[in-house]
Every structure is written in C-alpha cells, then in structure tokens.
CSV table of C-alpha atoms (C1' of nucleotides) in Angstrom, one decimal:
chain,number,residue,atom,x,y,z
A,195,MET,CA,54.5,78.8,72.8
A,196,SER,CA,52.6,81.1,75.0
A,197,GLU,CA,49.4,79.0,75.4
A,198,ARG,CA,48.4,81.4,78.3
A,199,SER,CA,46.6,84.6,78.0
A,200,ARG,CA,48.2,87.7,79.5
A,201,PRO,CA,46.2,89.1,82.5
A,202,ARG,CA,46.3,92.7,82.2
A,203,ARG,CA,46.7,93.6,86.3
A,204,GLU,CA,50.1,92.3,87.7
A,205,GLU,CA,48.3,91.5,90.8
A,206,ASP,CA,46.0,89.0,89.1
A,207,LEU,CA,49.0,87.2,88.3
A,208,THR,CA,50.6,83.8,89.6
A,209,ALA,CA,53.4,84.7,92.1
A,210,ARG,CA,55.5,82.6,89.8
A,211,ALA,CA,54.7,84.9,86.8
A,212,ARG,CA,55.3,88.2,89.1
A,213,ILE,CA,58.5,86.7,90.2
A,214,ARG,CA,59.8,86.4,86.7
A,215,HIS,CA,58.2,89.7,85.6
A,216,ALA,CA,60.5,91.5,88.5
A,217,ALA,CA,63.5,89.5,87.5
A,218,LEU,CA,63.0,90.8,83.8
A,219,GLU,CA,62.7,94.3,85.2
A,220,LEU,CA,65.5,94.0,87.7
A,221,PHE,CA,67.9,91.8,85.4
A,222,ALA,CA,67.4,94.5,82.7
A,223,GLU,CA,68.1,97.5,85.0
A,224,ARG,CA,71.2,96.1,86.9
A,225,GLY,CA,72.2,93.0,85.2
A,226,VAL,CA,72.3,89.3,86.4
A,227,ALA,CA,75.2,89.6,88.1
A,228,GLY,CA,74.1,92.6,89.9
A,229,THR,CA,70.7,91.6,90.7
A,230,PRO,CA,70.5,89.4,94.0
A,231,MET,CA,67.7,87.1,94.4
A,232,ARG,CA,66.7,88.9,97.8
A,233,ALA,CA,66.1,92.0,95.5
A,234,VAL,CA,64.0,90.1,93.4
A,235,ALA,CA,62.1,88.7,96.2
A,236,ALA,CA,61.7,91.9,98.0
A,237,ARG,CA,60.4,93.5,94.7
A,238,VAL,CA,57.4,91.1,94.6
A,239,GLY,CA,56.9,90.9,98.0
A,240,VAL,CA,57.6,87.1,98.7
A,241,THR,CA,60.7,85.2,100.3
A,242,VAL,CA,63.6,84.0,98.5
A,243,GLY,CA,62.6,80.5,99.5
A,244,LEU,CA,59.7,81.0,97.0
A,245,ILE,CA,61.8,81.7,94.1
A,246,VAL,CA,64.0,78.8,94.8
A,247,HIS,CA,60.7,76.6,95.1
A,248,HIS,CA,59.4,77.8,91.9
A,249,PHE,CA,62.6,77.8,89.8
A,250,GLY,CA,65.3,76.0,91.7
A,251,THR,CA,68.3,78.1,91.0
A,252,LYS,CA,69.0,81.5,89.7
A,253,GLU,CA,70.3,80.4,86.5
A,254,ALA,CA,66.8,78.6,86.0
A,255,LEU,CA,65.1,81.9,86.5
A,256,ARG,CA,67.4,83.6,84.0
A,257,GLU,CA,66.7,81.0,81.8
A,258,ALA,CA,62.7,81.1,82.3
A,259,VAL,CA,63.0,85.2,81.6
A,260,GLU,CA,64.7,84.4,78.5
A,261,VAL,CA,62.0,82.0,77.4
A,262,ASP,CA,59.4,84.7,78.2
A,263,ILE,CA,61.1,87.2,76.3
A,264,VAL,CA,61.2,84.9,73.0
A,265,ASP,CA,57.5,84.4,73.8
A,266,ARG,CA,56.8,88.1,73.6
A,267,PHE,CA,58.3,88.0,70.1
A,268,ALA,CA,56.5,85.2,69.3
A,269,ASP,CA,53.2,86.5,70.4
A,270,ALA,CA,53.8,90.0,68.9
A,271,ILE,CA,53.9,88.3,65.4
A,272,LEU,CA,50.8,86.2,66.0
A,273,THR,CA,49.0,89.7,66.5
A,274,ALA,CA,50.1,90.8,63.3
A,275,PRO,CA,48.0,90.2,60.0
A,276,ALA,CA,49.5,87.4,58.0
A,277,ASP,CA,47.7,88.4,54.5
A,278,GLY,CA,49.0,90.6,51.8
A,279,SER,CA,52.1,90.8,50.0
A,280,GLY,CA,55.1,89.4,51.3
A,281,ALA,CA,56.2,92.8,51.8
A,282,GLU,CA,53.0,93.6,53.7
A,283,VAL,CA,53.2,91.0,56.0
A,284,ALA,CA,56.9,91.4,56.5
A,285,ALA,CA,56.2,95.4,57.4
A,286,ALA,CA,53.1,94.2,59.9
A,287,ARG,CA,55.2,91.9,61.9
A,288,ASP,CA,58.1,94.7,61.8
A,289,ARG,CA,55.4,96.9,63.4
A,290,ALA,CA,54.0,94.6,65.7
A,291,VAL,CA,57.7,93.4,67.1
A,292,ALA,CA,58.5,97.1,67.4
A,293,ALA,CA,55.3,98.1,69.2
A,294,MET,CA,55.9,95.3,71.6
A,295,LEU,CA,59.8,96.4,72.1
A,296,ALA,CA,58.2,100.0,72.8
A,297,GLN,CA,55.6,99.0,75.3
A,298,SER,CA,58.1,96.9,77.5
A,299,PRO,CA,61.6,98.8,78.0
A,300,ALA,CA,62.8,95.9,80.2
A,301,VAL,CA,62.8,93.5,77.2
A,302,VAL,CA,64.9,96.1,75.4
A,303,ASP,CA,67.2,96.5,78.2
A,304,TYR,CA,67.5,92.8,79.0
A,305,LEU,CA,68.2,92.1,75.4
A,306,ARG,CA,70.9,94.8,75.0
A,307,ARG,CA,72.7,93.3,78.0
A,308,ALA,CA,72.3,89.6,76.8
A,309,VAL,CA,73.5,90.4,73.3
A,310,LEU,CA,76.9,91.4,74.4
A,311,ASP,CA,77.0,88.8,77.1
A,312,PRO,CA,78.4,85.8,75.5
A,313,HIS,CA,77.3,83.6,78.7
A,314,GLY,CA,76.5,80.1,77.5
A,315,GLU,CA,77.5,78.6,74.1
A,316,ARG,CA,74.3,77.5,72.5
A,317,GLY,CA,70.6,78.0,73.8
A,318,ASP,CA,71.1,81.5,74.9
A,319,LEU,CA,68.6,84.2,73.9
A,320,VAL,CA,70.1,85.2,70.7
A,321,SER,CA,70.2,81.8,69.5
A,322,LYS,CA,66.6,81.6,70.5
A,323,LEU,CA,65.7,84.7,68.6
A,324,SER,CA,68.0,83.9,65.7
A,325,ALA,CA,65.8,80.5,65.4
A,326,LEU,CA,62.4,82.3,65.9
A,327,THR,CA,63.4,84.8,63.1
A,328,ALA,CA,64.5,82.1,60.9
A,329,ASP,CA,61.1,80.1,61.4
A,330,GLN,CA,59.5,83.3,60.5
A,331,VAL,CA,61.4,83.8,57.2
A,332,GLY,CA,61.1,80.0,56.5
A,333,ASP,CA,57.2,80.6,56.9
A,334,LEU,CA,57.1,83.5,54.4
A,335,ARG,CA,59.3,81.5,51.7
A,336,ARG,CA,56.8,78.7,51.9
A,337,ARG,CA,53.9,80.8,51.2
A,338,GLY,CA,56.0,82.2,48.5
A,339,LEU,CA,56.0,85.6,49.9
A,340,ALA,CA,59.6,86.0,51.0
A,341,SER,CA,62.4,85.9,48.0
A,342,ALA,CA,65.0,83.2,48.1
A,343,ARG,CA,67.5,85.2,46.3
A,344,SER,CA,69.7,85.4,49.3
A,345,THR,CA,70.2,82.7,52.1
A,346,ILE,CA,68.1,82.4,55.5
A,347,GLY,CA,71.0,83.4,57.5
A,348,GLU,CA,71.5,86.8,55.6
A,349,GLN,CA,67.8,87.7,55.9
A,350,VAL,CA,67.8,86.8,59.6
A,351,LEU,CA,70.6,89.0,60.1
A,352,THR,CA,69.4,91.8,58.0
A,353,ILE,CA,65.9,91.9,60.0
A,354,MET,CA,67.7,91.1,63.5
A,355,ILE,CA,70.3,93.9,63.1
A,356,ARG,CA,67.8,96.4,61.5
A,357,GLN,CA,65.2,95.9,64.6
A,358,LEU,CA,67.4,95.5,67.5
A,359,GLY,CA,70.2,97.9,66.0
A,360,GLN,CA,68.1,100.8,66.3
A,361,VAL,CA,66.7,99.9,69.8
A,362,PHE,CA,70.2,99.4,71.3
A,363,LEU,CA,71.6,102.6,70.1
A,364,GLN,CA,68.7,104.8,70.8
A,365,PRO,CA,69.7,105.1,74.7
A,366,LEU,CA,73.1,106.0,73.9
A,367,ALA,CA,71.9,108.7,71.4
A,368,ASP,CA,69.6,109.9,74.3
A,369,ARG,CA,72.3,109.9,76.8
A,370,ILE,CA,74.5,112.2,74.6
A,371,VAL,CA,71.9,114.7,73.6
A,372,ASP,CA,71.0,114.7,77.3
A,373,GLU,CA,74.6,115.5,77.8
A,374,PHE,CA,74.2,118.9,76.0
A,375,GLY,CA,71.8,120.7,78.4
A,376,ALA,CA,68.6,118.9,76.7
A,377,GLY,CA,66.6,121.9,76.0
A,378,PRO,CA,62.7,121.4,75.2
A,379,ASP,CA,63.7,121.3,71.5
A,380,ALA,CA,66.5,118.8,71.8
A,381,THR,CA,65.0,115.6,70.7
A,382,SER,CA,67.1,112.4,69.7
A,383,PRO,CA,67.3,112.0,65.9
A,384,ARG,CA,66.0,108.5,64.9
A,385,ILE,CA,68.8,106.0,64.1
A,386,VAL,CA,68.8,103.8,61.3
A,387,VAL,CA,71.0,100.9,60.8
A,388,ARG,CA,71.9,99.3,57.5
A,389,LEU,CA,73.7,96.6,56.2
A,390,GLU,CA,75.9,97.2,53.3
A,391,GLY,CA,78.8,95.2,51.3
A,392,ARG,CA,77.4,91.7,51.8
A,393,ARG,CA,80.0,89.2,51.3
A,394,GLU,CA,82.8,91.4,51.0
A,395,VAL,CA,85.9,90.1,52.3
A,396,SER,CA,86.7,92.7,54.9
A,397,SER,CA,90.3,92.6,55.8
A,398,ALA,CA,91.6,94.2,58.9
A,399,ASP,CA,90.8,97.7,57.7
A,400,ASP,CA,90.1,99.9,54.7
B,257,MET,CA,96.6,113.9,79.4
B,258,SER,CA,98.5,110.7,78.9
B,259,GLU,CA,102.2,112.2,79.7
B,260,ARG,CA,103.3,109.1,80.0
B,261,SER,CA,104.8,107.2,76.9
B,262,ARG,CA,103.5,103.8,76.5
B,263,PRO,CA,106.0,100.9,77.1
B,264,ARG,CA,105.6,98.4,74.2
B,265,ARG,CA,106.2,95.3,76.8
B,266,GLU,CA,103.7,94.2,79.3
B,267,GLU,CA,106.3,93.1,81.8
B,268,ASP,CA,108.1,96.5,81.5
B,269,LEU,CA,105.1,98.1,83.1
B,270,THR,CA,104.7,99.3,86.6
B,271,ALA,CA,102.4,96.9,88.8
B,272,ARG,CA,99.8,99.7,88.9
B,273,ALA,CA,99.6,99.7,85.2
B,274,ARG,CA,99.5,95.9,84.8
B,275,ILE,CA,96.7,95.9,87.1
B,276,ARG,CA,94.7,98.4,85.2
B,277,HIS,CA,95.3,96.6,82.2
B,278,ALA,CA,94.0,93.6,83.5
B,279,ALA,CA,91.2,95.3,84.9
B,280,LEU,CA,90.3,96.5,81.7
B,281,GLU,CA,90.3,93.1,80.0
B,282,LEU,CA,88.5,91.2,82.8
B,283,PHE,CA,85.8,94.1,83.2
B,284,ALA,CA,85.4,94.1,79.5
B,285,GLU,CA,84.9,90.4,79.4
B,286,ARG,CA,82.9,89.6,82.2
B,287,GLY,CA,81.7,93.2,83.4
B,288,VAL,CA,82.7,95.0,86.5
B,289,ALA,CA,80.2,93.4,88.7
B,290,GLY,CA,81.0,90.1,87.2
B,291,THR,CA,84.7,90.3,87.7
B,292,PRO,CA,86.0,90.0,91.5
B,293,MET,CA,89.1,91.7,92.6
B,294,ARG,CA,90.6,88.5,93.2
B,295,ALA,CA,90.5,87.5,89.7
B,296,VAL,CA,92.3,90.6,88.8
B,297,ALA,CA,95.0,90.0,91.0
B,298,ALA,CA,95.4,86.5,89.9
B,299,ARG,CA,95.8,87.4,86.4
B,300,VAL,CA,98.6,90.0,87.0
B,301,GLY,CA,100.1,87.7,89.7
B,302,VAL,CA,100.1,90.1,92.6
B,303,THR,CA,97.8,90.1,95.8
B,304,VAL,CA,94.5,91.7,96.2
B,305,GLY,CA,96.3,93.9,98.9
B,306,LEU,CA,98.6,95.4,96.3
B,307,ILE,CA,95.3,96.2,94.3
B,308,VAL,CA,93.9,97.9,97.4
B,309,HIS,CA,97.2,99.6,98.0
B,310,HIS,CA,97.3,101.2,94.4
B,311,PHE,CA,93.8,102.3,94.1
B,312,GLY,CA,92.1,102.1,97.4
B,313,THR,CA,88.7,100.8,96.3
B,314,LYS,CA,87.2,98.7,93.4
B,315,GLU,CA,85.3,101.5,92.2
B,316,ALA,CA,88.5,103.6,92.1
B,317,LEU,CA,90.0,101.0,90.1
B,318,ARG,CA,87.3,101.2,87.7
B,319,GLU,CA,87.4,104.8,87.7
B,320,ALA,CA,91.3,104.6,86.5
B,321,VAL,CA,90.2,102.1,83.8
B,322,GLU,CA,88.0,104.6,82.5
B,323,VAL,CA,90.4,107.4,82.6
B,324,ASP,CA,92.7,105.3,80.7
B,325,ILE,CA,90.1,104.8,78.1
B,326,VAL,CA,89.4,108.4,77.5
B,327,ASP,CA,93.2,108.8,77.3
B,328,ARG,CA,93.6,106.4,74.6
B,329,PHE,CA,91.1,108.3,72.6
B,330,ALA,CA,93.0,111.2,73.2
B,331,ASP,CA,96.2,109.6,72.4
B,332,ALA,CA,94.8,108.5,69.1
B,333,ILE,CA,93.5,111.7,68.2
B,334,LEU,CA,96.8,113.5,68.8
B,335,THR,CA,98.7,110.9,66.5
B,336,ALA,CA,96.5,111.8,63.5
B,337,PRO,CA,97.4,114.6,61.2
B,338,ALA,CA,96.0,118.0,62.1
B,339,ASP,CA,96.6,119.6,58.8
B,340,GLY,CA,94.5,120.1,55.5
B,341,SER,CA,90.5,120.8,55.2
B,342,GLY,CA,88.2,120.3,58.0
B,343,ALA,CA,86.9,117.1,56.3
B,344,GLU,CA,90.7,115.8,55.8
B,345,VAL,CA,91.3,116.3,59.7
B,346,ALA,CA,88.0,114.8,60.7
B,347,ALA,CA,88.4,111.7,58.4
B,348,ALA,CA,92.2,111.4,59.7
B,349,ARG,CA,91.1,111.5,63.4
B,350,ASP,CA,88.2,109.4,62.7
B,351,ARG,CA,90.7,106.7,61.1
B,352,ALA,CA,92.8,107.0,64.0
B,353,VAL,CA,90.3,106.5,66.7
B,354,ALA,CA,89.0,103.4,64.4
B,355,ALA,CA,92.6,102.3,64.4
B,356,MET,CA,92.9,102.1,68.2
B,357,LEU,CA,89.6,100.6,68.5
B,358,ALA,CA,90.6,97.9,66.3
B,359,GLN,CA,93.8,97.1,68.1
B,360,SER,CA,92.3,97.1,71.5
B,361,PRO,CA,88.9,95.1,71.7
B,362,ALA,CA,89.0,95.2,75.5
B,363,VAL,CA,88.3,99.1,75.1
B,364,VAL,CA,85.3,98.2,72.5
B,365,ASP,CA,84.0,95.7,75.0
B,366,TYR,CA,84.5,97.9,77.9
B,367,LEU,CA,82.5,100.7,76.4
B,368,ARG,CA,79.7,98.8,75.1
B,369,ARG,CA,78.9,97.8,78.7
B,370,ALA,CA,79.6,101.3,80.0
B,371,VAL,CA,77.1,102.8,77.9
B,372,LEU,CA,74.4,100.7,78.7
B,373,ASP,CA,75.0,100.7,82.4
B,374,PRO,CA,73.7,104.1,83.4
B,375,HIS,CA,75.6,103.6,86.7
B,376,GLY,CA,76.4,107.2,88.0
B,377,GLU,CA,74.9,110.4,87.2
B,378,ARG,CA,77.9,112.5,85.9
B,379,GLY,CA,81.5,111.9,85.4
B,380,ASP,CA,81.1,108.6,83.9
B,381,LEU,CA,82.5,107.3,80.4
B,382,VAL,CA,79.7,108.7,78.2
B,383,SER,CA,80.1,112.1,79.8
B,384,LYS,CA,83.9,112.1,79.5
B,385,LEU,CA,84.0,110.9,76.0
B,386,SER,CA,81.4,113.5,75.2
B,387,ALA,CA,83.3,116.1,76.5
B,388,LEU,CA,86.4,114.8,74.5
B,389,THR,CA,84.6,114.7,71.5
B,390,ALA,CA,83.0,118.2,71.9
B,391,ASP,CA,86.6,119.4,72.7
B,392,GLN,CA,87.4,118.1,69.4
B,393,VAL,CA,84.5,119.8,67.3
B,394,GLY,CA,85.0,123.1,69.1
B,395,ASP,CA,88.7,122.9,68.0
B,396,LEU,CA,88.1,122.6,64.5
B,397,ARG,CA,85.4,125.2,64.7
B,398,ARG,CA,87.9,127.7,66.0
B,399,ARG,CA,90.2,126.9,63.3
B,400,GLY,CA,87.5,127.4,60.6
B,401,LEU,CA,87.5,123.8,59.8
B,402,ALA,CA,84.2,122.7,61.0
B,403,SER,CA,80.8,124.2,59.7
B,404,ALA,CA,78.5,125.9,62.5
B,405,ARG,CA,75.3,125.2,60.9
B,406,SER,CA,74.1,122.6,63.5
B,407,THR,CA,75.0,122.9,67.2
B,408,ILE,CA,77.9,121.3,68.7
B,409,GLY,CA,75.7,118.5,70.4
B,410,GLU,CA,74.3,117.5,67.1
B,411,GLN,CA,77.6,117.0,65.8
B,412,VAL,CA,79.0,115.4,68.7
B,413,LEU,CA,75.9,112.8,68.6
B,414,THR,CA,76.7,112.3,65.1
B,415,ILE,CA,80.3,111.6,65.3
B,416,MET,CA,80.0,109.4,68.3
B,417,ILE,CA,76.9,107.4,67.3
B,418,ARG,CA,78.6,106.9,63.7
B,419,GLN,CA,81.7,105.7,65.0
B,420,LEU,CA,80.4,103.4,68.3
B,421,GLY,CA,77.4,102.3,66.6
B,422,GLN,CA,79.0,100.6,64.0
B,423,VAL,CA,81.6,98.9,66.6
B,424,PHE,CA,78.9,98.0,69.1
B,425,LEU,CA,76.5,96.3,66.8
B,426,GLN,CA,79.2,94.0,65.0
B,427,PRO,CA,79.5,91.4,67.6
B,428,LEU,CA,75.6,90.8,67.4
B,429,ALA,CA,76.2,90.6,63.5
B,430,ASP,CA,79.0,88.3,64.0
B,431,ARG,CA,77.0,86.0,66.3
B,432,ILE,CA,74.3,85.9,64.1
B,433,VAL,CA,76.4,84.6,61.1
B,434,ASP,CA,78.1,82.4,63.4
B,435,GLU,CA,74.5,81.0,64.2
B,436,PHE,CA,73.9,79.7,60.9
B,437,GLY,CA,76.7,77.4,60.2
B,438,ALA,CA,79.5,79.7,59.6
B,439,GLY,CA,80.8,78.8,56.3
B,440,PRO,CA,84.3,79.8,54.9
B,441,ASP,CA,82.5,82.4,52.7
B,442,ALA,CA,80.3,83.7,55.5
B,443,THR,CA,81.5,87.0,56.4
B,444,SER,CA,79.7,89.7,58.4
B,445,PRO,CA,78.7,92.4,56.3
B,446,ARG,CA,79.6,96.1,57.4
B,447,ILE,CA,77.0,98.0,59.7
B,448,VAL,CA,76.2,101.4,58.9
B,449,VAL,CA,74.6,103.5,61.2
B,450,ARG,CA,73.3,106.7,60.3
B,451,LEU,CA,71.1,109.4,61.8
B,452,GLU,CA,68.2,110.8,60.3
B,453,GLY,CA,65.2,113.3,60.8
B,454,ARG,CA,66.8,115.4,63.0
B,455,ARG,CA,64.6,117.4,65.4
B,456,GLU,CA,61.6,115.4,64.3
B,457,VAL,CA,59.0,115.3,67.2
B,458,SER,CA,59.0,111.8,67.6
B,459,SER,CA,55.5,110.8,69.1
B,460,ALA,CA,54.8,107.4,70.6
B,461,ASP,CA,55.4,105.7,67.2
B,462,ASP,CA,54.2,106.3,63.5
C,269,DC,C1',122.9,104.2,111.2
C,270,DA,C1',118.2,105.1,111.8
C,271,DA,C1',113.8,107.2,110.4
C,272,DC,C1',111.2,107.1,106.7
C,273,DT,C1',108.9,106.1,102.4
C,274,DT,C1',107.0,102.8,99.2
C,275,DA,C1',106.0,98.3,96.8
C,276,DC,C1',104.3,94.1,98.4
C,277,DT,C1',102.3,89.9,101.0
C,278,DG,C1',99.0,87.4,104.0
C,279,DT,C1',95.4,87.1,107.0
C,280,DA,C1',91.2,88.4,109.1
C,281,DC,C1',86.8,90.1,109.2
C,282,DG,C1',82.1,91.3,108.4
C,283,DC,C1',78.9,91.5,105.1
C,284,DA,C1',75.9,89.7,100.9
C,285,DT,C1',74.9,86.0,98.2
C,286,DG,C1',72.8,81.4,96.4
C,287,DT,C1',71.1,77.5,98.1
C,288,DA,C1',69.3,73.8,101.4
C,289,DC,C1',65.7,72.4,104.2
C,290,DA,C1',62.3,72.1,108.0
C,291,DG,C1',58.0,73.5,108.9
C,292,DT,C1',53.3,76.0,108.2
C,293,DC,C1',48.9,76.7,106.1
C,294,DG,C1',45.1,76.2,102.9
C,295,DT,C1',43.1,73.2,99.2
C,296,DT,C1',41.7,69.1,97.3
C,297,DC,C1',41.0,64.3,96.8
C,298,DT,C1',39.5,59.8,98.7
D,121,DA,C1',38.0,62.9,108.5
D,122,DG,C1',42.6,62.2,107.0
D,123,DA,C1',46.2,61.6,103.6
D,124,DA,C1',48.4,64.3,99.9
D,125,DC,C1',49.9,68.0,97.9
D,126,DG,C1',51.6,72.6,96.5
D,127,DA,C1',52.2,77.3,98.0
D,128,DC,C1',54.8,79.8,101.0
D,129,DT,C1',57.8,81.5,105.1
D,130,DG,C1',62.0,81.7,108.2
D,131,DT,C1',66.4,79.9,109.2
D,132,DA,C1',70.7,78.2,108.5
D,133,DC,C1',74.8,77.6,106.2
D,134,DA,C1',79.0,77.7,103.1
D,135,DT,C1',81.1,80.4,99.8
D,136,DG,C1',82.7,84.5,97.9
D,137,DC,C1',83.1,89.3,98.2
D,138,DG,C1',85.4,93.9,99.3
D,139,DT,C1',88.2,95.8,102.3
D,140,DA,C1',91.1,96.9,106.6
D,141,DC,C1',95.2,96.0,108.6
D,142,DA,C1',99.7,94.4,110.6
D,143,DG,C1',103.8,93.3,108.8
D,144,DT,C1',108.1,92.5,105.8
D,145,DA,C1',111.6,93.6,102.7
D,146,DA,C1',113.9,97.4,99.7
D,147,DG,C1',115.2,101.6,98.8
D,148,DT,C1',115.8,106.7,100.2
D,149,DT,C1',116.9,110.5,103.0
D,150,DG,C1',118.4,112.8,107.3
DNA sequence: CAACTTACTGTACGCATGTACAGTCGTTCT
DNA sequence: AGAACGACTGTACATGCGTACAGTAAGTTG
C-alpha cells in the first residue's frame, strides 16, 4: 500500500489528492453528512464536477479518504525500525503511529467520528484498521517477537484501545479544562486507557 | 429541573415529550445532521408541522433534547442517597448515573456525538454537564465531604472523564471483539480510564 | 353562543444537495 | 495534422430538506 511518495507541498499534489485531503479535513471537522461536496470543491478551488469525475460519488470519496487513512497507518509503521526485541519493535511502532496521529489531527477527528458511526457492515474503517493491526501482530508472532499467550483478537483490542482511547478522550478533557477558565497553568492531564478483567463475564452491572 | 414525573408508558406521554424522545433516539443513532425532521415525525406518528408547532426549529428541538439529557443526570443524582461519608455519597451518585446511562443507551450515544461535535460556543452539552458536575462537587465541599486539595476544575475533569470515558470507548471495544469472530466466550473486557501526570507541561511529545 | 386558545394536519415554497451530462482545453499518440 | 484521451468547467435536474402558513377540530373562557 501507498506506493506513491508523499509530496511535501500541497500545491504539488494532483487535484485528485488535494480533493481527498480537503475531504478528509472537512469530514473530520463537520462530519460526512455535514459536508456538502460543494464545500470540498470550494476548499480545493475546483468544481463539483471534477470531484464526480475523479471519485464518482460522495460515498466513493469517503471510501478513498478511509483507504488513505489506513495507508497513513501502514506508512507510519513502515518508518519504525523493525529490529530489536519484540517489545522494542512494538514500542517503536507505537511511537511512529502516535507521531503520525499527532501530526495530522484530521485523521484523529475523522477516526473518532467513524468509530461511533456504525455506517456499513464490513469494510469500514474499524474493520480495516483491525485487519492492519492483526497483520502487525501476526508479523511479530511469526518472527517470535510476540507472545502467543493470548489470542490475536485480544492483542489487537489492547493495542487499538490503548492508542485510540487516549486520542479520542483527549479533546473531551481539553474541552472541560477549557470550561473552567483555562489559566496559563491549566494543562490537560494525560489520559491513560487500560483494559482489565479480561474474559470476565460482565453481567448487567456490578 | 425536571419538575414533571416521568410516566412509565410511552403512549401516556404528551406528543411533545414523545417527539423529544424520538428525536433523542434518532439523533443518537444517526446524528443530528443525519436525521431529517420528517424521520422524527414518522417515528412518532405525527406530522412535521406538529414538531415545528412545539419546538419552532430543528435547532430548538436539539436544544430541548440536550436539556432533557441534563435533566436525566440531575434526576439520577437526586435518587442517590445523600448521607454517609464523602466517598460514600460520591460513589452512590456515581452508581446512580452509571445505572441511568446503562438504562438509556440513546443518552450515551447522543453524548458521544455531542462531545466531539464542537457545535456551538457556550451553552452546549459539555458545558451544561460540566456545570452540573461542578455544582455537585461544590455541594459536597460545602458539606465538608470533598477534599479541597485540588481545584474544582480538576475534580470535575476526573469525574467526567472516568465516567464518560469508559462508556464512550466500550462500543469501540465491542466492535473490535466482534471483528474477530466473536465466539460465545468472547466478552469485551472492561475499559478503565485514568488520569495521570497532572499539570505536567506536555510538550509536543516525549 | 361567540371568541379565543391549543393541538394538530397538509400543502407549498425556497433552498441546498448529489449526480448526470455536454462541452472545452491541453497533451499524447500515430 | 488529426484522433483519442484525460482533466476540468458549467449547467441542469430531481430529490430532500427546514420552515412558513392556512386550515380544522376540540376544548375553554367570556
């Protein structure tokens, strides 16, 4: 995936790529339903017709945006050094993904929306990212770098919840901190998400 | 708030209340932008005109839904016993709110969307809930049941993040578990959200 | 009884939206 | 040169949207 190199300057990109980028930003900001194709076109400085020409439908544009996001995850993982112990490799990948997310807030914002919008059955973003993460875990296992004590599903769950959980909740924390007259010393604390009590049969409540 | 008692049977409610309830459910399910007023009307079995008659605009309907949600929080807190130590009172309120949330998934779903949709400046849901929580904390303090070691803002943040964080992230966890052929023994683990490193100056990354 | 209010319906209107499509311009290929 | 093609524009259209509004039926008040 992602055979093309990523040009640094937005103006150097093809119109197709610029449209996809603008769509990602606007979808992240206002949601897919809340973003008219005309808004995307205006942002890029092209006509709606061109978007249709390149992507066909709005749904296809959304799909392209999601594929692009998965590519960014895959790219980030590729940049991380793949040598050392299992823990080292995993940590390096963790850091690479975190850096990518920190650098492109639009991805985080889009993800947050996509996660809670069930939308389509299969083939949506959560499925794609789960598959990508499962590939990573499988890779580490094959090289004897990841324990096989728990199932792949459990490991994928742990990785994704830890990484995405923090990123999803941070804006809520920032909002609340902001709510109480954010002085110069008011910095949001770091949010830590943990999984516990695995395989507990959690009845209604306890 | 919430001077009216809550009838048990939906059909006994006034049309105004039934419209508000249906709007909450649909807004939670598909988002406000993704829910036409016609859909709300159809769900209740009335005409769009009646919704306009009662609420004026869609925005006002949304506002009514949000006020209703805040009322539910306030109601839940009122049902909790207010005696015992500070920790006991706080725990009882925690449980009451958690029970309310568990009983009405639509509230959770709506909240999740509202939190990440910045929408309006002030007066939106996060602000309202922050204010409500701050009232609670202030109340406990006045009765000498809450420590004044940290600021109110910090305490509100801790309470809200802990309660909402778990609830927000659970569906993501469920989705992922579901992704990996959910066997009968596949139960989502419990998600724990924690705050750490308060007031650390978090630069770009570390 | 008449005037008024309130809950409600049905229609209609203007606007925004996604998509289809005909056409223009520039490049490439033969 | 000319045909073919891809990028791109502008218009046009059906649909769906929020809202305005006239009207009806029922209950209340004078």
